[in-house]
PDB file of C-alpha atoms in Angstrom:
ATOM      1  CA  GLU A   1       0.000   0.000   0.000  1.00 90.00           C
ATOM      2  CA  MET A   2       1.347   3.383  -1.012  1.00 89.00           C
ATOM      3  CA  GLN A   3       1.928   5.793   1.828  1.00 94.00           C
ATOM      4  CA  LEU A   4       3.222   9.354   1.900  1.00 97.00           C
ATOM      5  CA  VAL A   5       3.877  11.287   5.078  1.00 96.00           C
ATOM      6  CA  GLU A   6       4.601  15.004   5.035  1.00 97.00           C
ATOM      7  CA  SER A   7       6.416  16.813   7.818  1.00 97.00           C
ATOM      8  CA  GLY A   8       8.216  20.064   8.484  1.00 98.00           C
ATOM      9  CA  GLY A   9       5.371  22.538   8.355  1.00 97.00           C
ATOM     10  CA  GLY A  10       4.925  25.257  10.927  1.00 98.00           C
ATOM     11  CA  LEU A  11       4.681  28.961  11.630  1.00 98.00           C
ATOM     12  CA  VAL A  12       7.398  31.243  10.294  1.00 98.00           C
ATOM     13  CA  GLN A  13       7.806  34.969   9.771  1.00 98.00           C
ATOM     14  CA  ALA A  14       7.934  36.441   6.300  1.00 98.00           C
ATOM     15  CA  GLY A  15      11.417  36.092   4.862  1.00 98.00           C
ATOM     16  CA  GLY A  16      12.067  32.921   6.822  1.00 98.00           C
ATOM     17  CA  SER A  17      12.611  29.353   5.688  1.00 98.00           C
ATOM     18  CA  LEU A  18      11.114  25.925   6.173  1.00 98.00           C
ATOM     19  CA  ARG A  19      12.008  22.521   4.800  1.00 98.00           C
ATOM     20  CA  LEU A  20       9.203  20.105   4.119  1.00 98.00           C
ATOM     21  CA  SER A  21       9.778  16.368   3.871  1.00 98.00           C
ATOM     22  CA  CYS A  22       7.705  13.736   2.112  1.00 98.00           C
ATOM     23  CA  THR A  23       8.619  10.196   3.130  1.00 97.00           C
ATOM     24  CA  ALA A  24       7.262   7.351   1.051  1.00 96.00           C
ATOM     25  CA  SER A  25       6.652   3.658   1.595  1.00 95.00           C
ATOM     26  CA  GLY A  26       4.823   0.796  -0.044  1.00 94.00           C
ATOM     27  CA  PHE A  27       6.225   1.221  -3.558  1.00 93.00           C
ATOM     28  CA  THR A  28       9.536   1.362  -5.441  1.00 93.00           C
ATOM     29  CA  PHE A  29      10.364   4.970  -4.750  1.00 93.00           C
ATOM     30  CA  ASP A  30      13.003   5.343  -7.478  1.00 92.00           C
ATOM     31  CA  ASP A  31      10.437   4.593 -10.191  1.00 92.00           C
ATOM     32  CA  TYR A  32       8.115   7.474  -9.350  1.00 94.00           C
ATOM     33  CA  ALA A  33       7.996  11.236  -9.332  1.00 96.00           C
ATOM     34  CA  ILE A  34       6.852  13.220  -6.316  1.00 97.00           C
ATOM     35  CA  GLY A  35       4.914  16.433  -6.678  1.00 97.00           C
ATOM     36  CA  TRP A  36       4.243  19.103  -4.091  1.00 98.00           C
ATOM     37  CA  PHE A  37       0.930  20.940  -4.094  1.00 97.00           C
ATOM     38  CA  ARG A  38      -0.651  23.481  -1.809  1.00 98.00           C
ATOM     39  CA  GLN A  39      -4.119  24.693  -1.020  1.00 97.00           C
ATOM     40  CA  ALA A  40      -4.984  27.871   0.807  1.00 96.00           C
ATOM     41  CA  PRO A  41      -8.428  28.459   2.350  1.00 92.00           C
ATOM     42  CA  GLY A  42     -10.938  29.391  -0.310  1.00 94.00           C
ATOM     43  CA  LYS A  43      -8.510  28.751  -3.142  1.00 95.00           C
ATOM     44  CA  GLU A  44      -7.963  25.946  -5.602  1.00 95.00           C
ATOM     45  CA  ARG A  45      -5.148  23.489  -5.156  1.00 95.00           C
ATOM     46  CA  GLU A  46      -1.970  24.716  -6.828  1.00 95.00           C
ATOM     47  CA  GLY A  47       0.973  22.722  -8.137  1.00 96.00           C
ATOM     48  CA  VAL A  48       4.191  23.908  -6.495  1.00 97.00           C
ATOM     49  CA  SER A  49       6.970  21.624  -7.715  1.00 97.00           C
ATOM     50  CA  CYS A  50       7.695  18.165  -9.041  1.00 97.00           C
ATOM     51  CA  ARG A  51      10.795  16.015  -9.099  1.00 96.00           C
ATOM     52  CA  GLY A  52      11.224  12.818 -11.058  1.00 91.00           C
ATOM     53  CA  GLY A  53      14.351  10.788 -11.581  1.00 83.00           C
ATOM     54  CA  ALA A  54      17.861  12.165 -11.936  1.00 79.00           C
ATOM     55  CA  ASP A  55      17.525  12.580 -15.711  1.00 83.00           C
ATOM     56  CA  ASP A  56      14.015  14.046 -15.616  1.00 86.00           C
ATOM     57  CA  PRO A  57      13.072  17.727 -15.631  1.00 87.00           C
ATOM     58  CA  THR A  58      12.250  19.474 -12.395  1.00 93.00           C
ATOM     59  CA  TYR A  59       9.219  21.744 -12.357  1.00 96.00           C
ATOM     60  CA  TYR A  60       8.380  24.811 -10.294  1.00 97.00           C
ATOM     61  CA  ALA A  61       5.368  27.063 -10.286  1.00 96.00           C
ATOM     62  CA  ASP A  62       6.230  30.598 -11.366  1.00 96.00           C
ATOM     63  CA  SER A  63       5.166  31.865  -7.945  1.00 96.00           C
ATOM     64  CA  VAL A  64       7.939  29.904  -6.187  1.00 98.00           C
ATOM     65  CA  LYS A  65      10.772  29.901  -8.737  1.00 98.00           C
ATOM     66  CA  GLY A  66      13.999  31.145  -7.215  1.00 98.00           C
ATOM     67  CA  ARG A  67      12.690  30.661  -3.670  1.00 98.00           C
ATOM     68  CA  PHE A  68      11.820  26.958  -3.401  1.00 98.00           C
ATOM     69  CA  THR A  69      14.083  24.015  -4.165  1.00 98.00           C
ATOM     70  CA  ILE A  70      12.954  20.411  -4.529  1.00 97.00           C
ATOM     71  CA  SER A  71      15.339  17.525  -3.989  1.00 96.00           C
ATOM     72  CA  ARG A  72      15.130  13.819  -3.369  1.00 95.00           C
ATOM     73  CA  ASP A  73      17.111  11.241  -1.418  1.00 95.00           C
ATOM     74  CA  ASN A  74      16.272   7.841  -2.867  1.00 94.00           C
ATOM     75  CA  GLY A  75      18.187   6.119  -0.070  1.00 96.00           C
ATOM     76  CA  LYS A  76      15.719   7.603   2.412  1.00 97.00           C
ATOM     77  CA  ASN A  77      12.633   7.411   0.165  1.00 96.00           C
ATOM     78  CA  THR A  78      12.198  11.099   0.816  1.00 97.00           C
ATOM     79  CA  VAL A  79      11.610  14.230  -1.234  1.00 97.00           C
ATOM     80  CA  TYR A  80      12.335  17.608   0.300  1.00 98.00           C
ATOM     81  CA  LEU A  81      10.956  21.041  -0.461  1.00 98.00           C
ATOM     82  CA  GLN A  82      13.269  23.771   0.794  1.00 98.00           C
ATOM     83  CA  MET A  83      11.284  26.965   1.042  1.00 98.00           C
ATOM     84  CA  ASP A  84      13.219  30.216   1.424  1.00 98.00           C
ATOM     85  CA  SER A  85      12.162  33.871   1.400  1.00 98.00           C
ATOM     86  CA  LEU A  86       8.687  32.843   2.456  1.00 98.00           C
ATOM     87  CA  LYS A  87       5.808  35.227   1.921  1.00 98.00           C
ATOM     88  CA  PRO A  88       2.397  35.417   3.602  1.00 97.00           C
ATOM     89  CA  GLU A  89       0.850  34.257   0.322  1.00 97.00           C
ATOM     90  CA  ASP A  90       2.728  30.963   0.705  1.00 98.00           C
ATOM     91  CA  THR A  91       0.431  30.124   3.618  1.00 98.00           C
ATOM     92  CA  ALA A  92      -1.401  26.895   2.795  1.00 98.00           C
ATOM     93  CA  VAL A  93      -1.645  23.206   3.506  1.00 98.00           C
ATOM     94  CA  TYR A  94       1.113  21.520   1.538  1.00 98.00           C
ATOM     95  CA  TYR A  95       0.615  18.040   0.133  1.00 98.00           C
ATOM     96  CA  CYS A  96       2.922  15.634  -1.625  1.00 98.00           C
ATOM     97  CA  ALA A  97       1.687  13.129  -4.157  1.00 97.00           C
ATOM     98  CA  VAL A  98       3.147  10.324  -6.255  1.00 96.00           C
ATOM     99  CA  ARG A  99       2.977   9.982 -10.047  1.00 95.00           C
ATOM    100  CA  LEU A 100       4.678   7.990 -12.801  1.00 93.00           C
ATOM    101  CA  GLY A 101       6.819  10.917 -13.900  1.00 91.00           C
ATOM    102  CA  CYS A 102       5.991  14.603 -13.519  1.00 93.00           C
ATOM    103  CA  GLY A 103       4.481  14.715 -16.994  1.00 88.00           C
ATOM    104  CA  LEU A 104       5.170  17.320 -19.645  1.00 85.00           C
ATOM    105  CA  GLY A 105       4.451  20.700 -18.148  1.00 83.00           C
ATOM    106  CA  PHE A 106       3.640  19.356 -14.676  1.00 87.00           C
ATOM    107  CA  PRO A 107      -0.075  18.584 -15.173  1.00 89.00           C
ATOM    108  CA  PRO A 108      -2.140  18.277 -11.959  1.00 88.00           C
ATOM    109  CA  SER A 109      -3.753  15.003 -13.035  1.00 91.00           C
ATOM    110  CA  GLY A 110      -2.513  11.430 -12.821  1.00 93.00           C
ATOM    111  CA  TYR A 111      -1.367  11.367  -9.232  1.00 95.00           C
ATOM    112  CA  LEU A 112      -1.821   7.956  -7.675  1.00 94.00           C
ATOM    113  CA  TYR A 113      -1.727   8.752  -3.986  1.00 95.00           C
ATOM    114  CA  TRP A 114      -1.689  11.823  -1.772  1.00 96.00           C
ATOM    115  CA  GLY A 115      -0.333  12.504   1.673  1.00 97.00           C
ATOM    116  CA  GLN A 116      -2.384  14.042   4.455  1.00 97.00           C
ATOM    117  CA  GLY A 117      -0.750  17.446   4.235  1.00 97.00           C
ATOM    118  CA  THR A 118       1.219  19.734   6.502  1.00 98.00           C
ATOM    119  CA  GLN A 119       0.265  23.294   7.414  1.00 98.00           C
ATOM    120  CA  VAL A 120       2.587  26.156   6.533  1.00 98.00           C
ATOM    121  CA  THR A 121       1.742  29.568   7.956  1.00 98.00           C
ATOM    122  CA  VAL A 122       3.779  32.648   7.108  1.00 98.00           C
ATOM    123  CA  SER A 123       3.142  35.720   9.232  1.00 98.00           C
ATOM    124  CA  SER A 124       3.721  39.245   7.978  1.00 94.00           C
TER     125      SER A 124
END
């Protein structure tokens, strides 16, 4: 059974940093891409970033380019999202999800399993 567990969320002041982790189990981690999404109250879910294998493209939403960095440690079955220069508009519940590749252009569909989410709150 696929499982994804997010951690690392919390409360931070604007300009601060957080690192989110998504730890996977129940499938061959190396064969899959992991995407990060977020959803703020009253807003639609938004794709943030996706990381496939070493030779695959990495995707970032325009709103986080230059501030967020996605990485993966296959030995730990974990994908990280380093979030720097955080802004109040980054406040949301962040979810990771698993897909067979990020897909051309990082489409939001095709994800096989989702984690439960972790809250990120950025104060001004």
